[in-house]
PDB file of C-alpha atoms and ligand atoms in Angstrom:
ATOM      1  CA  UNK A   1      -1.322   4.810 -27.370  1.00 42.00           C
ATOM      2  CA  UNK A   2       0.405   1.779 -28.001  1.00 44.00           C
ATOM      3  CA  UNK A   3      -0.664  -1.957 -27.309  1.00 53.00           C
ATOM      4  CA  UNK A   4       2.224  -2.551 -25.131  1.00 62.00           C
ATOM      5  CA  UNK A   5       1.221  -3.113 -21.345  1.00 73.00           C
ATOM      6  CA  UNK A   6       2.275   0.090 -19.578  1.00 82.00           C
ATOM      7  CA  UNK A   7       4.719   0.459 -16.746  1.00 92.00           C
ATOM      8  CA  UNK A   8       3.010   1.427 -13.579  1.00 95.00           C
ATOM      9  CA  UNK A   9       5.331   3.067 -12.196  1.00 95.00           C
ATOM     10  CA  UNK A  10       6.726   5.009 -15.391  1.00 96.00           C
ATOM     11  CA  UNK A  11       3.790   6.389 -15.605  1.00 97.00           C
ATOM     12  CA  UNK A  12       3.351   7.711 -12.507  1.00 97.00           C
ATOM     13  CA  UNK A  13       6.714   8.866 -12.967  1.00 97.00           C
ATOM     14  CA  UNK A  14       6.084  11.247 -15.697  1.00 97.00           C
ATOM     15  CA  UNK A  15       3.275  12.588 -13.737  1.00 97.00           C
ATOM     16  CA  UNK A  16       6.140  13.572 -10.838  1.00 97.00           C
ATOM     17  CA  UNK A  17       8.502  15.383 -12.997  1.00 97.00           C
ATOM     18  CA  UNK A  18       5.612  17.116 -14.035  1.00 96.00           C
ATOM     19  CA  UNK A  19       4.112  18.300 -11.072  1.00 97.00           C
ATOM     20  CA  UNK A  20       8.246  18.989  -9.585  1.00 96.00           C
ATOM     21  CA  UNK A  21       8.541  21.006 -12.251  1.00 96.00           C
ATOM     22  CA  UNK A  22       5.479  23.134 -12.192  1.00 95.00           C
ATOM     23  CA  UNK A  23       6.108  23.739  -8.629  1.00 94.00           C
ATOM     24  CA  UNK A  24       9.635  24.504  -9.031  1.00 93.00           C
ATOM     25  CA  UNK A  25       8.249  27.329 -11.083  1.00 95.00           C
ATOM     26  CA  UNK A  26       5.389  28.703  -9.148  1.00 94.00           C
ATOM     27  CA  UNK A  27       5.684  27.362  -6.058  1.00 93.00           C
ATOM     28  CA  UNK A  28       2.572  25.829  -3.899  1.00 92.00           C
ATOM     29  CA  UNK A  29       1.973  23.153  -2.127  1.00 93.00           C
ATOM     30  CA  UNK A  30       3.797  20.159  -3.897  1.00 96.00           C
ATOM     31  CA  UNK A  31       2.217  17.625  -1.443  1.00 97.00           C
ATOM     32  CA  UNK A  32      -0.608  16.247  -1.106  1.00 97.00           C
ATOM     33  CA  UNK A  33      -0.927  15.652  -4.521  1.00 97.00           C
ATOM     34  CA  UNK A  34      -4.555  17.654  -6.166  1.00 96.00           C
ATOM     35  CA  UNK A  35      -5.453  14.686  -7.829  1.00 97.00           C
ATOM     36  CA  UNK A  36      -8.997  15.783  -8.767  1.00 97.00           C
ATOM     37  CA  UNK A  37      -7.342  18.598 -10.100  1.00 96.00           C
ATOM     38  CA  UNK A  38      -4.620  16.487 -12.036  1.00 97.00           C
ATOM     39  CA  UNK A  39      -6.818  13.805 -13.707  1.00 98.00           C
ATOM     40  CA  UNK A  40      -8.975  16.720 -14.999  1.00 98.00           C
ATOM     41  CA  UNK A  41      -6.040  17.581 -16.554  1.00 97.00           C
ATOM     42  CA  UNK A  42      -4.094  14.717 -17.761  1.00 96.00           C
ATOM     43  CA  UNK A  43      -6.041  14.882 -21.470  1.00 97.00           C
ATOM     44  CA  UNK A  44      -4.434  18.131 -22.296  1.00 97.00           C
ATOM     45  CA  UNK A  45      -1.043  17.417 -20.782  1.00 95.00           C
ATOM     46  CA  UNK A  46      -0.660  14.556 -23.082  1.00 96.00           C
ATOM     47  CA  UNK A  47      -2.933  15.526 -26.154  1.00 96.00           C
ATOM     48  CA  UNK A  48      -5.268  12.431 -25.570  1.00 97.00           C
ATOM     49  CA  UNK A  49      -9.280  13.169 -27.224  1.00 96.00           C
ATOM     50  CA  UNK A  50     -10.877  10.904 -24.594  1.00 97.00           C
ATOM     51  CA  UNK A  51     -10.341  13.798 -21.393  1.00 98.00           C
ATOM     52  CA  UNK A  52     -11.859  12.994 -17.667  1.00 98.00           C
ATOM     53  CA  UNK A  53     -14.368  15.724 -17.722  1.00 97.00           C
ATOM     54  CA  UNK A  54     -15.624  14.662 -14.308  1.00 97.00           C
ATOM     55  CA  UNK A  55     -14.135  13.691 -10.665  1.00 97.00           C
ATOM     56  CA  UNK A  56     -17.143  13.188  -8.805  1.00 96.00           C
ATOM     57  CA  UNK A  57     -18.255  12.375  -4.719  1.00 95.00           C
ATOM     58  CA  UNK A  58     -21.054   9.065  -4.972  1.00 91.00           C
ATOM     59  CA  UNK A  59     -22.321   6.822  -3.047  1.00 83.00           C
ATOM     60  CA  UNK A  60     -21.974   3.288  -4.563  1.00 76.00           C
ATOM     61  CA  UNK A  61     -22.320   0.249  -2.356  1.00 81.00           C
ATOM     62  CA  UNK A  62     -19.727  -1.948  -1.636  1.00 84.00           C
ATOM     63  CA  UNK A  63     -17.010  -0.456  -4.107  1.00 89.00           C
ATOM     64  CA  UNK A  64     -14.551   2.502  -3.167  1.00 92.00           C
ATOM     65  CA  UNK A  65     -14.375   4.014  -6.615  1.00 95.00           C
ATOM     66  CA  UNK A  66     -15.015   3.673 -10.382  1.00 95.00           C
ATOM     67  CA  UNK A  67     -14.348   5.304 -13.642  1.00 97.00           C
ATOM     68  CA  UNK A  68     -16.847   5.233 -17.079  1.00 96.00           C
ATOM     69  CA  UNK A  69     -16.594   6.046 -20.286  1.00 97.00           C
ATOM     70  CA  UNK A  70     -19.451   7.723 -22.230  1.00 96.00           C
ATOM     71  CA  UNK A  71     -18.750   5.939 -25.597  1.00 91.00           C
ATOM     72  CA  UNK A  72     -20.622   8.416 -27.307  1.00 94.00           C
ATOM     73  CA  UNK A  73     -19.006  11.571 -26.122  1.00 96.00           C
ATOM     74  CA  UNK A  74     -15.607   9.755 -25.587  1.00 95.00           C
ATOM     75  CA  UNK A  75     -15.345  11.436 -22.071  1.00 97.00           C
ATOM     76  CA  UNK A  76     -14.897   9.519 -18.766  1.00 98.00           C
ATOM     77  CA  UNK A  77     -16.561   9.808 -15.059  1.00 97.00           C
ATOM     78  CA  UNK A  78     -14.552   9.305 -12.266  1.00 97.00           C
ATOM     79  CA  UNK A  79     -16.087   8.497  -9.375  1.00 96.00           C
ATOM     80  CA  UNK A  80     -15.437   7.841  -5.469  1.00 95.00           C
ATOM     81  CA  UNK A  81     -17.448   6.903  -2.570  1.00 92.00           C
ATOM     82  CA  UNK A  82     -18.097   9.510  -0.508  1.00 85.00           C
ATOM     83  CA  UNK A  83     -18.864   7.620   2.690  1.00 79.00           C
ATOM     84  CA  UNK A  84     -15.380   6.416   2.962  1.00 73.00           C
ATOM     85  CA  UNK A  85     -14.440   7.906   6.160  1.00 73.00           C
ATOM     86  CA  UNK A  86     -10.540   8.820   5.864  1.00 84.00           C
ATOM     87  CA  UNK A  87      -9.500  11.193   3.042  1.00 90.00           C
ATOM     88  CA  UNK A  88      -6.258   9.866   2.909  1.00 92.00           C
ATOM     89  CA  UNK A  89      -8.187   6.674   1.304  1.00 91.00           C
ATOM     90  CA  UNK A  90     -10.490   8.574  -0.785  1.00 94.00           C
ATOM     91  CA  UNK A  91      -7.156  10.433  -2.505  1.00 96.00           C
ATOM     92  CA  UNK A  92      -5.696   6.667  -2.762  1.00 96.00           C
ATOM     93  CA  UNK A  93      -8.659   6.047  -4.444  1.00 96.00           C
ATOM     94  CA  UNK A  94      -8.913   9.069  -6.602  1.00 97.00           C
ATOM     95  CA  UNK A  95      -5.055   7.874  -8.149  1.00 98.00           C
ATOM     96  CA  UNK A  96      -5.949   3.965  -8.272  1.00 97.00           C
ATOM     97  CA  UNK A  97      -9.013   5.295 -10.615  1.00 97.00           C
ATOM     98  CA  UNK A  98      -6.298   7.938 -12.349  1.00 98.00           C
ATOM     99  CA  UNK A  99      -4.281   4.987 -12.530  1.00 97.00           C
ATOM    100  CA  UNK A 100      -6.784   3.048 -14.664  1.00 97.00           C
ATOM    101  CA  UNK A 101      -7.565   6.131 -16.711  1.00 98.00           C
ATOM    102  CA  UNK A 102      -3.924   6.552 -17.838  1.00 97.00           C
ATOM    103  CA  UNK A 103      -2.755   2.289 -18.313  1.00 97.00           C
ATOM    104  CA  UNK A 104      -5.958   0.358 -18.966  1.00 96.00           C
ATOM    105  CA  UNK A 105      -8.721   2.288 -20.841  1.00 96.00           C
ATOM    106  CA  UNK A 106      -8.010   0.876 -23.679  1.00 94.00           C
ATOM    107  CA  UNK A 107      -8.903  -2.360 -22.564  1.00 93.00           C
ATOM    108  CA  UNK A 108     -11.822  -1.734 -20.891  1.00 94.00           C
ATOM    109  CA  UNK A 109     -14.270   0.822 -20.776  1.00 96.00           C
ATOM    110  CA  UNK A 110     -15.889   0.581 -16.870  1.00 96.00           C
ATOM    111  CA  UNK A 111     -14.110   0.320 -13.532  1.00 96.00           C
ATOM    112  CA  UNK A 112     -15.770  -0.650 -10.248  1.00 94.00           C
ATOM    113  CA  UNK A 113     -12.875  -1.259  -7.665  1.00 94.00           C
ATOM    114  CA  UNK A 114     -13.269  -2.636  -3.846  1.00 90.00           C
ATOM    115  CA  UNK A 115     -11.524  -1.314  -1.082  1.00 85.00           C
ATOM    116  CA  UNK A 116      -9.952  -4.964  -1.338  1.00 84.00           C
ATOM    117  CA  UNK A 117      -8.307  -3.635  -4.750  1.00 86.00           C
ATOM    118  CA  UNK A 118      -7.244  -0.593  -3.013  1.00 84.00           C
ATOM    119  CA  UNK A 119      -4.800  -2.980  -1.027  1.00 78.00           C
ATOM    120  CA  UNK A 120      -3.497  -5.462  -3.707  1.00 74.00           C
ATOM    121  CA  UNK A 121      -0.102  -4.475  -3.762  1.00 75.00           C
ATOM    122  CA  UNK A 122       1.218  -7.711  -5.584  1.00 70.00           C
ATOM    123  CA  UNK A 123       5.104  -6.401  -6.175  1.00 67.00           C
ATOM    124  CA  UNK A 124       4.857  -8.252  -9.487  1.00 69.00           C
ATOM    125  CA  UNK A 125       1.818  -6.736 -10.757  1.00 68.00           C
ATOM    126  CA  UNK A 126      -0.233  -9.388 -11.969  1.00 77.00           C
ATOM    127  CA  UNK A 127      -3.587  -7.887 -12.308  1.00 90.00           C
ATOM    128  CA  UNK A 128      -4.921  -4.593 -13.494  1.00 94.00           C
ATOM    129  CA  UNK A 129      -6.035  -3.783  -9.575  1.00 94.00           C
ATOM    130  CA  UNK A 130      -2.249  -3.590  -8.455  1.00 93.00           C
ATOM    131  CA  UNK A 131      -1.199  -1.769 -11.129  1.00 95.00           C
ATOM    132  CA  UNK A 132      -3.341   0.703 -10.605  1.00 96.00           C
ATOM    133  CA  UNK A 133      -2.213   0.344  -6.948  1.00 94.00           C
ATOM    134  CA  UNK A 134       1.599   0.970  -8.159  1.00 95.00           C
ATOM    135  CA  UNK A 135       0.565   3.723  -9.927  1.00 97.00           C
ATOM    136  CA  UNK A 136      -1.351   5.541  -7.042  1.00 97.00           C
ATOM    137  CA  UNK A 137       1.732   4.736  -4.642  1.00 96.00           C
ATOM    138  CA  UNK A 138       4.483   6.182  -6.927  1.00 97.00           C
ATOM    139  CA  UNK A 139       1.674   9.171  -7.651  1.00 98.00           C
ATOM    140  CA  UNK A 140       1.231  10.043  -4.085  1.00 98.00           C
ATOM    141  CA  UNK A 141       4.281   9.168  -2.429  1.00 98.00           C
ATOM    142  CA  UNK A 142       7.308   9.344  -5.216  1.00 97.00           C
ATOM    143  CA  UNK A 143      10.137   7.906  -3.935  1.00 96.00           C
ATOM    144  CA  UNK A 144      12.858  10.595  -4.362  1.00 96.00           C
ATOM    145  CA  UNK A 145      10.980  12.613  -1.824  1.00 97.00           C
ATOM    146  CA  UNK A 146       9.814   9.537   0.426  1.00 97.00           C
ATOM    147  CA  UNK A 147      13.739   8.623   1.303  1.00 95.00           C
ATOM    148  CA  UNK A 148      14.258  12.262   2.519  1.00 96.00           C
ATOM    149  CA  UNK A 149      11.466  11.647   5.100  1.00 95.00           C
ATOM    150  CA  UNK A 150      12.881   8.762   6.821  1.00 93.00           C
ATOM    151  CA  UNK A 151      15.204   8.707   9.510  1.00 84.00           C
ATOM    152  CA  UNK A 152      16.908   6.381  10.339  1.00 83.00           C
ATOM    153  CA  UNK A 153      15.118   4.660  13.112  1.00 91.00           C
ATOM    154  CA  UNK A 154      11.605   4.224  11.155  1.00 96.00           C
ATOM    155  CA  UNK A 155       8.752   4.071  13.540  1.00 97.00           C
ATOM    156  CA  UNK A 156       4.913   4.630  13.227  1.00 97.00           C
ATOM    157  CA  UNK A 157       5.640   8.748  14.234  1.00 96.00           C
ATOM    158  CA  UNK A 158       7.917   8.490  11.420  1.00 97.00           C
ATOM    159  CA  UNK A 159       5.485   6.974   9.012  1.00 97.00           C
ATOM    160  CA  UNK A 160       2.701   8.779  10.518  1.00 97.00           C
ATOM    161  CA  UNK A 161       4.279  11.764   9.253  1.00 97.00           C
ATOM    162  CA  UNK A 162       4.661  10.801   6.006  1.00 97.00           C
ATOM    163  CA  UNK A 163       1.184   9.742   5.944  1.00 97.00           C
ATOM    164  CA  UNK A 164      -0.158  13.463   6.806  1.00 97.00           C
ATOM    165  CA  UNK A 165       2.664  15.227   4.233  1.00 98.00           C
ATOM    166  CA  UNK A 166       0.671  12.815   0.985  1.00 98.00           C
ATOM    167  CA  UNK A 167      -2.458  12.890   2.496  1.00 97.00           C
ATOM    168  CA  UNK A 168      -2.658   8.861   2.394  1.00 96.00           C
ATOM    169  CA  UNK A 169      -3.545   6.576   5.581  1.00 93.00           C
ATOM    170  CA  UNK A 170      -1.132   5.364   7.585  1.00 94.00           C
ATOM    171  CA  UNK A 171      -1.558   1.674   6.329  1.00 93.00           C
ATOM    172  CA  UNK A 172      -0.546   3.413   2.829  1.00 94.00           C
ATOM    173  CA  UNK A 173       2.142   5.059   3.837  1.00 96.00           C
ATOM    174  CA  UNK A 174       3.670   1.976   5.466  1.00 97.00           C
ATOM    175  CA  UNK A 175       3.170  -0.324   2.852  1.00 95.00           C
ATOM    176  CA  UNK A 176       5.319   2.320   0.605  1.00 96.00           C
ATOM    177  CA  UNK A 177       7.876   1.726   2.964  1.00 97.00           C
ATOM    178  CA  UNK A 178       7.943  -1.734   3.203  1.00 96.00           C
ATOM    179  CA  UNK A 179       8.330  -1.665  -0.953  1.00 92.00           C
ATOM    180  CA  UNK A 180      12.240  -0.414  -0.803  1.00 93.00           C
ATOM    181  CA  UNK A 181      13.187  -0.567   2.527  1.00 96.00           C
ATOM    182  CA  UNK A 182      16.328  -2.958   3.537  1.00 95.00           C
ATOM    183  CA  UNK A 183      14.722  -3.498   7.409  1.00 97.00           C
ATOM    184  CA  UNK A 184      13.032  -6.869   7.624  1.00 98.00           C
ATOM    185  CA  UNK A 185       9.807  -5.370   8.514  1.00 98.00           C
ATOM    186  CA  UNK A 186       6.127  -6.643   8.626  1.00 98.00           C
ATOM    187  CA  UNK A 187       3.232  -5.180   8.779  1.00 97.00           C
ATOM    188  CA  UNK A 188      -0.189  -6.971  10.264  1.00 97.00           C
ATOM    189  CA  UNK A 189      -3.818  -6.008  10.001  1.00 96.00           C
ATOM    190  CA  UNK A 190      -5.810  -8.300  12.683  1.00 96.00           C
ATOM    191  CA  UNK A 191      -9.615  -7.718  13.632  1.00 94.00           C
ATOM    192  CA  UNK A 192     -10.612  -9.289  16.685  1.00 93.00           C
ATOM    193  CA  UNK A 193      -7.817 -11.094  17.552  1.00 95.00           C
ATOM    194  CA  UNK A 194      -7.221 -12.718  14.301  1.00 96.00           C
ATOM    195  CA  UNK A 195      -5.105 -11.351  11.110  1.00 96.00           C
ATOM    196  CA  UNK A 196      -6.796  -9.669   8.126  1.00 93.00           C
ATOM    197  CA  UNK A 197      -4.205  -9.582   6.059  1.00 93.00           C
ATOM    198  CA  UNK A 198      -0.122  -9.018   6.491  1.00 95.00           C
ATOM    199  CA  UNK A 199       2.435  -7.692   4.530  1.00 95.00           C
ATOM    200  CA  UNK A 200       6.449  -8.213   4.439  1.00 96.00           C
ATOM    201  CA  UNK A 201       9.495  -6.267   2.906  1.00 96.00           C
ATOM    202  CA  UNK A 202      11.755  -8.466   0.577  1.00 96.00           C
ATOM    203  CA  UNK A 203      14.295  -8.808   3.351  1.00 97.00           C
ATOM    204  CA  UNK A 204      11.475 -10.177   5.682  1.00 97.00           C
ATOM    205  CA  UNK A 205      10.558 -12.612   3.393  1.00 96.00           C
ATOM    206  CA  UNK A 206      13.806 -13.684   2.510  1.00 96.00           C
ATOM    207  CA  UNK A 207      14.071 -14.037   6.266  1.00 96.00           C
ATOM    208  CA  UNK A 208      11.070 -16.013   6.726  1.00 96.00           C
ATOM    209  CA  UNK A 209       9.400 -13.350   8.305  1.00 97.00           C
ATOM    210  CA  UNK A 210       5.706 -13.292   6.923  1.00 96.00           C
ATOM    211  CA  UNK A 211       1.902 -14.934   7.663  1.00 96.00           C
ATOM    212  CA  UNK A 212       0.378 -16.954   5.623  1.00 94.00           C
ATOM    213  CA  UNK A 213      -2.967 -15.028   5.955  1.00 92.00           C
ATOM    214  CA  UNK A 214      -5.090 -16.140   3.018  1.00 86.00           C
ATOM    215  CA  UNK A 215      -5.152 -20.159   4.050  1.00 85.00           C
ATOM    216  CA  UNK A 216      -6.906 -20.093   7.221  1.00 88.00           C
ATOM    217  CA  UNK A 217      -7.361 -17.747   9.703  1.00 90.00           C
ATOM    218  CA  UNK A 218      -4.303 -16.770  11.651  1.00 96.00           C
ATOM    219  CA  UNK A 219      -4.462 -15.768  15.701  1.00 97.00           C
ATOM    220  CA  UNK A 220      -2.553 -13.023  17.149  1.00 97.00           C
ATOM    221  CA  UNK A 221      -0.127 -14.500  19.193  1.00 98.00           C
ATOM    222  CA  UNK A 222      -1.589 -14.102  23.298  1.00 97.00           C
ATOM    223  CA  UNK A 223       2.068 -12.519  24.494  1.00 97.00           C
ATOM    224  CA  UNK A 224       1.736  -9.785  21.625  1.00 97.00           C
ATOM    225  CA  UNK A 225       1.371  -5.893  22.225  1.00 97.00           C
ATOM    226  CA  UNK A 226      -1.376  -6.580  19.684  1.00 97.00           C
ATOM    227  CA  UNK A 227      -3.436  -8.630  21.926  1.00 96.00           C
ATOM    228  CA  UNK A 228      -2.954  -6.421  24.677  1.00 95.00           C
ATOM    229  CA  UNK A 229      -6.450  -4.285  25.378  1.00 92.00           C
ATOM    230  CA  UNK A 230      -4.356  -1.874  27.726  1.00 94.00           C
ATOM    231  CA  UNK A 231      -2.478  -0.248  24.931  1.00 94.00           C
ATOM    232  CA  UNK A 232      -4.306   1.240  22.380  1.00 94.00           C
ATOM    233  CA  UNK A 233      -1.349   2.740  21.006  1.00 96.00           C
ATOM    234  CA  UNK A 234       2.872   2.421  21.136  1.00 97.00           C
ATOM    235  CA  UNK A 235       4.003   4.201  17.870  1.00 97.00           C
ATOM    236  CA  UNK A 236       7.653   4.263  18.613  1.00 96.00           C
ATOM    237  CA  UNK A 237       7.786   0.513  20.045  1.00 96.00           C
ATOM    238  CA  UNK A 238       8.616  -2.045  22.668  1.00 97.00           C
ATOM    239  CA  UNK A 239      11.272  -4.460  22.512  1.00 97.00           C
ATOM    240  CA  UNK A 240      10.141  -8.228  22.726  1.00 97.00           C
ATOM    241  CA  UNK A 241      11.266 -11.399  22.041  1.00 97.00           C
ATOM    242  CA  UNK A 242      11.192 -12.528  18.242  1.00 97.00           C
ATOM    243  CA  UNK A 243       9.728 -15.943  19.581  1.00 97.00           C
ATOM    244  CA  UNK A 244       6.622 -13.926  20.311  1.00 97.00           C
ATOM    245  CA  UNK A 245       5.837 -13.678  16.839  1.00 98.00           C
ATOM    246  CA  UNK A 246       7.792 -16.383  14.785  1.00 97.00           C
ATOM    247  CA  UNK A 247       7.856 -19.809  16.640  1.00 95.00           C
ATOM    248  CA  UNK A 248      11.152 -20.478  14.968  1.00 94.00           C
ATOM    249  CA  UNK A 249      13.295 -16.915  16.082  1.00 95.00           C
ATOM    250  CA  UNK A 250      15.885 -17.435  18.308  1.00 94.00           C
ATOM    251  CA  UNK A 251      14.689 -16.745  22.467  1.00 91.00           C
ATOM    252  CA  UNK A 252      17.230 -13.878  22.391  1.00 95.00           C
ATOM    253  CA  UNK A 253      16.465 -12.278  18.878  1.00 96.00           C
ATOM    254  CA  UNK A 254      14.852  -8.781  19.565  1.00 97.00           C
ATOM    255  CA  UNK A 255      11.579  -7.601  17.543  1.00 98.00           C
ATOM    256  CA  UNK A 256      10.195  -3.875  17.570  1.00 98.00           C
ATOM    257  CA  UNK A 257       6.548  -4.443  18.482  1.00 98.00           C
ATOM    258  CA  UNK A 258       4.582  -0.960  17.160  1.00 98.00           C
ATOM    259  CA  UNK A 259       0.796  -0.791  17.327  1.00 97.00           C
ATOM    260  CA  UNK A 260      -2.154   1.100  16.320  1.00 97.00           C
ATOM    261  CA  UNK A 261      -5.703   0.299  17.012  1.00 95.00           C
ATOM    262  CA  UNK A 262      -8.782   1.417  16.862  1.00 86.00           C
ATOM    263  CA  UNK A 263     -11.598   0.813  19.324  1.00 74.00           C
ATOM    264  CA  UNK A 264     -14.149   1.384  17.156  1.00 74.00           C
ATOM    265  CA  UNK A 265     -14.202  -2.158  14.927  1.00 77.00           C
ATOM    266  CA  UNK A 266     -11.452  -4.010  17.272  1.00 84.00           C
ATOM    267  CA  UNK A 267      -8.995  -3.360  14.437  1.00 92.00           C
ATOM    268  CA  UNK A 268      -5.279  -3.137  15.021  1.00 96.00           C
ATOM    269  CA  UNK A 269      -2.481  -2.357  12.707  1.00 97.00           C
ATOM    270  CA  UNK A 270       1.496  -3.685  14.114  1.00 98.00           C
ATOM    271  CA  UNK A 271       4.109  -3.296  12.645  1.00 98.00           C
ATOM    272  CA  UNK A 272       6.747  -5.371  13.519  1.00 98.00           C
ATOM    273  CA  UNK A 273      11.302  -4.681  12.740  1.00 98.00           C
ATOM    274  CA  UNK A 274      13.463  -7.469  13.077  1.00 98.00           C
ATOM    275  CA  UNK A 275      17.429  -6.573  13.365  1.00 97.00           C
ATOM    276  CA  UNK A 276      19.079  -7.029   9.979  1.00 95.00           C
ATOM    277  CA  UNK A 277      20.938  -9.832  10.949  1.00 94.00           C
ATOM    278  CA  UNK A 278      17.789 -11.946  12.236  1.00 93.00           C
ATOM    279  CA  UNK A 279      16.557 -15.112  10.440  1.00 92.00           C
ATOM    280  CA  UNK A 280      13.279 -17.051  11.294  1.00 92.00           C
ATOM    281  CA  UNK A 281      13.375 -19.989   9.244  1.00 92.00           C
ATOM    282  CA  UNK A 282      12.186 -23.354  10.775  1.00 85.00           C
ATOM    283  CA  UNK A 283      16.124 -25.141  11.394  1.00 79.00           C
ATOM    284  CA  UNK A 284      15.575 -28.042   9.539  1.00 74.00           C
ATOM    285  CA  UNK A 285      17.354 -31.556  10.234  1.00 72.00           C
ATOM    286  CA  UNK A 286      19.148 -33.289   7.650  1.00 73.00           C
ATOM    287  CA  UNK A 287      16.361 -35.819   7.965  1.00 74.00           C
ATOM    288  CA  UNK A 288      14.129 -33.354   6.895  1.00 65.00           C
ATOM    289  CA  UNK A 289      15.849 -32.944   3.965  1.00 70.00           C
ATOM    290  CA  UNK A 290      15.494 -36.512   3.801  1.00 75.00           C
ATOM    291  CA  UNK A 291      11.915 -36.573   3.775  1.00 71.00           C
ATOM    292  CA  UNK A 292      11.313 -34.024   1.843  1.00 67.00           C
ATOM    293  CA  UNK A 293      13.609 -35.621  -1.466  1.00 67.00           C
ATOM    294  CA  UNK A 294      11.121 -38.464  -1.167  1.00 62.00           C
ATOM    295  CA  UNK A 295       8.028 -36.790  -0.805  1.00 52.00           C
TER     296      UNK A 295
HETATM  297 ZN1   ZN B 301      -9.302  -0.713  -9.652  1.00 57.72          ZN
END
C-alpha cells in the first residue's frame, strides 16, 4: 500500500462495484450491506497478508467500536459494542471500523471510536474519524442507488425508507442526503429542549441556514413543532413560518417543519426544508459594513 492518504470515498467505491457485480451474477440481497461478512473478506479480495480474522459483539464502555492488530500474527479484531441498541448503528459502526481497516492501518495499529466519531461527518475530512465516516456512508448507502430512492418531495417517510433498505438509522440516512442534495435542508438533534448538534446541506449554508451548536448551548425555538410535547411525530411536515427558526427569514418565507422524537431520553430529531429560493442572512446596513472595515 502506498503512503499516499487514501480517498474515502474511492475506496468505498471499489467495494460497490464489487459487491454490484457479484450480485449481478448471483443475485441476493444487494442491500443491507453484510459487512461482517465483507471485512472478513476484504484480505483476499485485495491480496493484503494482514486479513480481519475476527468481527466480534463486546461490551466496551463508552466507545461504539474498535479494531486491533495482533502484531505478532499480523491479523486484526474488529470489534463492536453490543449494547448499542439500534442495528442500523451497530452496521454504521461495523463500516466506520472497515473503514479504518482499509485507509489507516498503516498508521496506527488500535482503534477505539465514540459514538461521537460515528457522527463527525466533516465534508472536508480532516481527521481519521470522518474519513472513516465517508467511507461507511458511501459503503452503506452508495450514491448511484441512493438518487433512485428519492422522490421528489423528500420527507422523513422518504428517508425513513431509505434508512430500512441499508439498514442504517434514520439520522444516517439523512445526513447522506443532506451531503448531495440541492434543497437547503437542516437537520437538528435537540435533547431537552436544547440542540445537540445540527447539520446543513451546502445550499443551507450558503443560505445562512445553520446553528452554531458547538459555542454555547442553543434553545429550540418555543413556536417550533420541536418544542411541541403533543406531537411526537410529523414525518411528512407542517408548513411554518421561516421566522420560527431563523430570526432573520422573511415573515412570509415558508419552512417544512418534520419531527421525530423519542420519549424515552426527551430526544428529538427535525428536519427542517427551506424553498430554493429562500435566504436567511442577517440584512446588513451599509453602516454595518462600516463598522465592520474598522473593526
Ligand atoms: Zn473511528
Amino acid at each position: 500500500m502506498s503512503t499516499v492518504p487514501l480517498s474515502a470515498a474511492k475506496e468505498a467505491n471499489k467495494l460497490t462495484k464489487i459487491l454490484d457485480i457479484f450480485h449481478q451474477a448471483h443475485g441476493g440481497f444487494r442491500y443491507p450491506v453484510n459487512v461482517k461478512e465483507l471485512a472478513l473478506q476484504c484480505a483476499d479480495l485485495f491480496k493484503w497478508d494482514d486479513p480481519i480474522s475476527e468481527v466480534k459483539a463486546a461490551s466496551i464502555p463508552g466507545f461504539d467500536g474498535g479494531l486491533f492488530k495482533d502484531s505478532d500474527t499480523k491479523r486484526w479484531l474488529l470489534l463492536y459494542n453490543q449494547s448499542v441498541e439500534s442495528q442500523g448503528r451497530i452496521r454504521f459502526t461495523q463500516a466506520h471500523e472497515l473503514g479504518h481497516y482499509i485507509l489507516h492501518r498503516q498508521a496506527k495499529e488500535t482503534f477505539q471510536c465514540s459514538e461521537e466519531d460515528m457522527l463527525n461527518w466533516d465534508v472536508e475530512e480532516k481527521d481519521i474519524e470522518s474519513q472513516a465516516d465517508k467511507f461507511a456512508s458511501n459503503l452503506l448507502m452508495p450514491l448511484h442507488d441512493f438518487r433512485e430512492q428519492i422522490t421528489n418531495t423528500v420527507d422523513l417517510d422518504v428517508l425513513g425508507f431509505c434508512a430500512g433498505r441499508y439498514g442504517v438509522s434514520l439520522t444516517a440516512a439523512i445526513l447522506r442526503w443532506l451531503e448531495h442534495t440541492d434543497q437547503k435542508a437542516v437537520v437538528v438533534h435537540s435533547q431537552d429542549g436544547y440542540m445537540n448538534w445540527s447539520w446543513s446541506s451546502q445550499a443551507a449554508l450558503k443560505a445562512g441556514a445553520f446553528f452554531r451548536t458547538k459555542r454555547s448551548p442553543v434553545p429550540i425555538p418555543e413556536a417550533s413543532l420541536a418544542a411541541n410535547s403533543y406531537i411526537k411525530l410529523e414525518k411528512t411536515g407542517q408548513t411554518v413560518s421561516a421566522r420560527i427558526w431563523f430570526e432573520h427569514a422573511e415573515e412570509i418565507t415558508p419552512l417544512r417543519e418534520m419531527k421525530v422524537s423519542s420519549d424515552r431520553h426527551d430526544i428529538v430529531l427535525s428536519l427542517l426544508i427551506l424553498p430554493k429560493s429562500a435566504d436567511v442572512w442577517e440584512v446588513r446596513s451599509p453602516e454595518w459594513f462600516a463598522r465592520s472595515k474598522k473593526g
